[in-house]
Tab-separated table of C-alpha atoms in Angstrom:
chain	number	residue	atom	x	y	z
A	1	MET	CA	-0.108	-0.119	-0.099
A	2	GLY	CA	2.981	2.416	0.793
A	3	CYS	CA	4.501	2.149	-2.906
A	4	ILE	CA	0.635	2.652	-4.171
A	5	LEU	CA	0.405	5.801	-1.948
A	6	LYS	CA	3.683	7.235	-3.154
A	7	GLY	CA	3.134	6.501	-6.643
A	8	GLY	CA	2.722	8.934	-9.348
A	9	GLY	CA	-0.848	8.031	-11.041
A	10	GLY	CA	-2.026	5.225	-8.673
A	11	LEU	CA	-5.522	5.275	-7.578
A	12	TYR	CA	-4.794	6.435	-4.046
A	13	SER	CA	-2.192	8.942	-4.967
A	14	ARG	CA	-2.445	12.607	-3.414
A	15	VAL	CA	-0.659	15.267	-5.061
A	16	VAL	CA	-0.548	18.763	-3.250
A	17	VAL	CA	-1.434	21.340	-5.572
A	18	GLY	CA	-0.450	24.972	-5.535
A	19	ALA	CA	-2.536	27.401	-8.167
A	20	VAL	CA	-1.417	30.577	-9.742
A	21	LEU	CA	-4.442	32.669	-11.063
A	22	LEU	CA	-3.240	35.214	-13.360
A	23	ALA	CA	-5.371	38.375	-13.452
A	24	ALA	CA	-2.822	41.176	-13.845
A	25	GLY	CA	-3.597	42.078	-17.819
A	26	SER	CA	-4.757	45.478	-19.294
A	27	GLY	CA	-7.443	44.035	-21.299
A	28	SER	CA	-6.381	46.227	-24.188
A	29	ARG	CA	-8.796	44.151	-26.557
A	30	MET	CA	-11.609	44.832	-24.324
A	31	GLY	CA	-11.439	48.483	-24.564
A	32	ASN	CA	-8.857	48.547	-21.439
A	33	LYS	CA	-11.231	46.996	-18.854
A	34	PRO	CA	-10.471	43.894	-16.741
A	35	LYS	CA	-11.852	41.049	-18.437
A	36	CYS	CA	-12.031	38.952	-15.042
A	37	LEU	CA	-14.639	41.217	-14.035
A	38	LEU	CA	-17.114	40.065	-16.826
A	39	GLU	CA	-20.043	38.496	-14.996
A	40	LEU	CA	-21.773	35.096	-15.913
A	41	GLY	CA	-24.968	34.826	-13.967
A	42	GLY	CA	-24.097	37.783	-12.023
A	43	VAL	CA	-20.505	36.257	-10.774
A	44	PRO	CA	-17.606	37.652	-12.086
A	45	LEU	CA	-15.275	35.177	-13.791
A	46	ILE	CA	-12.110	35.341	-11.440
A	47	ARG	CA	-14.571	34.403	-8.812
A	48	ARG	CA	-16.149	31.538	-10.914
A	49	GLN	CA	-12.461	30.430	-11.406
A	50	LEU	CA	-11.637	30.617	-7.642
A	51	ILE	CA	-14.725	28.612	-6.806
A	52	ALA	CA	-13.789	25.994	-9.466
A	53	LEU	CA	-10.176	25.778	-8.009
A	54	SER	CA	-11.402	25.755	-4.263
A	55	GLY	CA	-14.088	23.181	-5.442
A	56	ALA	CA	-11.399	20.940	-6.850
A	57	GLY	CA	-9.358	20.822	-3.729
A	58	VAL	CA	-6.381	23.065	-4.926
A	59	ASP	CA	-4.197	23.110	-1.551
A	60	GLU	CA	-2.740	26.593	-1.962
A	61	LEU	CA	-3.874	29.330	-4.170
A	62	VAL	CA	-2.001	32.805	-5.611
A	63	VAL	CA	-3.622	35.550	-7.467
A	64	VAL	CA	-1.661	37.505	-9.226
A	65	LEU	CA	-3.215	41.284	-10.005
A	66	GLY	CA	-1.800	44.178	-11.932
A	67	HIS	CA	-3.736	46.453	-13.767
A	68	TYR	CA	-6.950	47.373	-12.047
A	69	ALA	CA	-5.785	45.674	-8.904
A	70	ASP	CA	-7.843	48.187	-6.705
A	71	ARG	CA	-10.776	47.361	-8.515
A	72	ILE	CA	-10.329	43.579	-8.572
A	73	GLU	CA	-9.199	43.233	-5.106
A	74	PRO	CA	-12.631	43.564	-3.404
A	75	VAL	CA	-14.037	40.872	-5.717
A	76	VAL	CA	-11.643	38.251	-4.315
A	77	ARG	CA	-10.372	39.393	-0.751
A	78	ASP	CA	-12.966	37.133	1.061
A	79	PHE	CA	-11.078	33.870	-0.645
A	80	PRO	CA	-8.398	32.179	1.203
A	81	VAL	CA	-5.622	33.093	-1.223
A	82	THR	CA	-2.365	34.935	-1.320
A	83	LEU	CA	-2.989	38.447	-3.494
A	84	VAL	CA	0.068	39.413	-5.309
A	85	ARG	CA	0.598	42.467	-7.262
A	86	ASN	CA	2.674	43.031	-10.268
A	87	PRO	CA	4.375	46.334	-10.175
A	88	ASP	CA	4.960	46.119	-13.963
A	89	PRO	CA	2.291	44.195	-15.591
A	90	ASP	CA	3.169	45.727	-18.813
A	91	ALA	CA	6.199	43.466	-18.592
A	92	GLY	CA	4.207	40.496	-19.811
A	93	GLN	CA	2.495	37.443	-18.463
A	94	VAL	CA	5.778	35.645	-17.927
A	95	SER	CA	6.481	38.284	-15.065
A	96	SER	CA	3.213	37.725	-13.445
A	97	LEU	CA	3.716	34.162	-13.673
A	98	ARG	CA	7.141	34.174	-12.205
A	99	LEU	CA	5.619	36.388	-9.343
A	100	GLY	CA	2.960	33.950	-8.526
A	101	LEU	CA	5.322	31.031	-8.566
A	102	GLN	CA	7.598	32.581	-6.151
A	103	ALA	CA	4.628	33.434	-3.962
A	104	LEU	CA	3.596	29.945	-3.371
A	105	ALA	CA	4.800	29.167	0.237
A	106	GLY	CA	3.389	25.603	1.078
A	107	LYS	CA	5.229	22.389	0.348
A	108	ILE	CA	3.739	21.186	-3.066
A	109	ASP	CA	3.955	18.623	-5.850
A	110	THR	CA	2.751	20.259	-8.615
A	111	VAL	CA	1.519	23.645	-9.911
A	112	LEU	CA	-1.758	24.451	-11.780
A	113	VAL	CA	-1.650	27.815	-13.849
A	114	ALA	CA	-5.030	29.062	-14.705
A	115	LEU	CA	-6.247	32.294	-16.572
A	116	ALA	CA	-9.097	34.698	-14.980
A	117	ASP	CA	-10.769	35.043	-18.382
A	118	GLN	CA	-12.109	31.413	-18.934
A	119	PRO	CA	-15.450	31.550	-18.188
A	120	LEU	CA	-16.810	28.103	-18.302
A	121	ILE	CA	-14.021	26.023	-16.513
A	122	ASN	CA	-15.470	24.244	-13.398
A	123	SER	CA	-14.276	22.044	-10.652
A	124	GLN	CA	-14.921	19.189	-12.498
A	125	ASP	CA	-12.761	20.551	-15.521
A	126	ILE	CA	-9.885	21.153	-12.985
A	127	ASN	CA	-10.237	17.591	-11.219
A	128	ASP	CA	-10.065	16.245	-14.667
A	129	LEU	CA	-6.868	17.990	-15.322
A	130	ILE	CA	-5.500	16.680	-12.121
A	131	GLY	CA	-6.479	13.202	-12.865
A	132	ALA	CA	-4.672	13.579	-16.202
A	133	TYR	CA	-1.410	14.937	-14.411
A	134	LYS	CA	-1.593	11.982	-11.942
A	135	LYS	CA	-1.908	9.530	-15.227
A	136	ARG	CA	0.845	11.386	-17.400
A	137	PRO	CA	3.309	9.201	-19.278
A	138	GLU	CA	6.624	8.278	-17.303
A	139	GLY	CA	9.176	11.085	-17.902
A	140	THR	CA	6.962	14.018	-18.509
A	141	GLU	CA	6.509	16.702	-16.324
A	142	VAL	CA	4.089	18.996	-18.128
A	143	VAL	CA	0.541	18.232	-18.563
A	144	GLN	CA	-1.466	20.767	-21.039
A	145	PRO	CA	-4.957	20.254	-22.306
A	146	THR	CA	-5.330	19.813	-26.155
A	147	VAL	CA	-8.691	20.320	-27.895
A	148	ASP	CA	-8.582	19.124	-31.583
A	149	GLY	CA	-4.753	19.537	-31.456
A	150	LEU	CA	-4.954	23.019	-30.019
A	151	PRO	CA	-3.165	24.124	-26.524
A	152	GLY	CA	-5.551	25.005	-23.952
A	153	ASN	CA	-5.498	26.108	-20.105
A	154	PRO	CA	-5.272	25.601	-17.119
A	155	VAL	CA	-1.768	24.044	-17.554
A	156	MET	CA	0.021	21.808	-14.754
A	157	PHE	CA	3.714	21.245	-14.132
A	158	SER	CA	5.841	19.703	-11.406
A	159	GLN	CA	7.666	21.360	-8.627
A	160	SER	CA	10.892	20.763	-10.356
A	161	VAL	CA	9.694	22.426	-13.336
A	162	ARG	CA	8.654	25.431	-11.153
A	163	GLU	CA	12.120	25.677	-9.650
A	164	GLN	CA	13.725	25.359	-13.107
A	165	ILE	CA	11.777	28.301	-14.453
A	166	LEU	CA	12.524	30.456	-11.294
A	167	ALA	CA	16.087	29.660	-11.695
A	168	GLY	CA	16.065	30.589	-15.274
A	169	GLU	CA	16.225	34.039	-17.042
A	170	ALA	CA	13.600	36.672	-16.420
A	171	ARG	CA	11.904	35.888	-19.654
A	172	VAL	CA	11.243	32.201	-18.970
A	173	GLY	CA	7.985	30.910	-18.150
A	174	CYS	CA	5.969	28.009	-18.767
A	175	LYS	CA	5.685	28.285	-22.508
A	176	GLN	CA	9.381	28.687	-22.819
A	177	TRP	CA	10.076	25.990	-20.412
A	178	GLN	CA	7.724	23.704	-22.761
A	179	SER	CA	9.603	24.843	-25.841
A	180	ALA	CA	12.833	24.028	-24.614
A	181	ASN	CA	12.018	20.566	-23.223
A	182	PRO	CA	9.245	18.972	-25.735
A	183	GLN	CA	9.887	15.526	-24.496
A	184	ALA	CA	8.743	16.407	-20.971
A	185	VAL	CA	5.260	18.103	-21.981
A	186	HIS	CA	2.312	15.486	-22.426
A	187	PRO	CA	-0.358	16.637	-24.607
A	188	TRP	CA	-3.350	15.810	-22.989
A	189	ALA	CA	-6.277	15.229	-25.600
A	190	THR	CA	-9.503	15.883	-24.783
A	191	ALA	CA	-12.848	17.005	-26.382
A	192	ASN	CA	-13.622	19.414	-23.758
A	193	THR	CA	-13.928	22.818	-25.151
A	194	ARG	CA	-14.002	24.690	-22.153
A	195	TYR	CA	-10.278	24.325	-21.648
A	196	ARG	CA	-10.027	26.070	-24.944
A	197	THR	CA	-12.745	28.862	-24.322
A	198	ASP	CA	-11.610	32.261	-23.148
A	199	VAL	CA	-12.647	36.212	-24.190
A	200	ASP	CA	-9.992	38.425	-25.398
A	201	SER	CA	-12.338	40.943	-27.422
A	202	PRO	CA	-16.043	42.216	-27.378
A	203	GLU	CA	-16.247	39.645	-30.478
A	204	ASP	CA	-15.384	36.787	-28.148
A	205	ILE	CA	-18.135	37.899	-25.889
A	206	GLU	CA	-20.668	37.858	-29.135
A	207	ALA	CA	-19.293	34.507	-30.181
A	208	LEU	CA	-19.513	32.723	-26.719
A	209	ALA	CA	-23.126	33.982	-26.799
A	210	ALA	CA	-23.898	32.698	-30.052
A	211	ARG	CA	-22.368	29.337	-29.500
A	212	THR	CA	-23.254	28.560	-26.067
A	213	GLY	CA	-26.003	30.842	-25.067
A	214	HIS	CA	-23.998	32.160	-22.321
A	215	ARG	CA	-24.332	35.866	-21.971
A	216	LEU	CA	-21.406	37.694	-20.310
A	217	ARG	CA	-22.099	41.109	-18.891
A	218	TRP	CA	-20.022	43.958	-17.423
A	219	PRO	CA	-20.669	45.059	-13.737
A	220	SER	CA	-22.627	48.611	-13.927
A	221	ASP	CA	-19.759	50.586	-13.134
A	222	LEU	CA	-17.814	49.346	-16.043
A	223	LEU	CA	-20.556	49.630	-18.650
A	224	THR	CA	-19.805	53.562	-19.512
A	225	GLU	CA	-15.918	53.323	-19.120
A	226	ALA	CA	-13.878	53.517	-22.080
């Protein structure tokens, strides 16, 4: 039984998951508004992600804010999360990722990196991804969902990969590590389009409504802002 408990991917294996939720962007294609505050069913997208991650039993959660941090923070403050502010969010998503990875304080086995603008991700999707990570092929350290051959999110990788990213140059994030170590990446094929669904522009909002019937709406204080 001890070997099963310690094994990677056994039925009884338990991995300690630290999650980083990225919400520092400027939303430039969305008219310079915080995409993560778009609401589905009256619930901001960033809260929906936090609910999904919490519901899947993630052990530690770091939220990285940047642009609009003052507006977003009150929406997430009641969750048991570590809030980190990127002082230079225009430096790009890699800089926010690295800040999030640095802020994970507990002893973790694996990191899950999620985006705050994926409207349909739920706890079962997170559980399925964790399950795929546990059952990943031997020798692989990154699991990325792929839908029809196209990469999706969230992504999971080992504590070793986290350490390697943080030990590397400032420009190195998960994508750069994957490009340099393709043999260690497991593209997990799935038909679940929620892993590929995000919103970057008003056109994406309309396309989502047309395809799924889910209508995203801005909170009242952001309706008239440019």
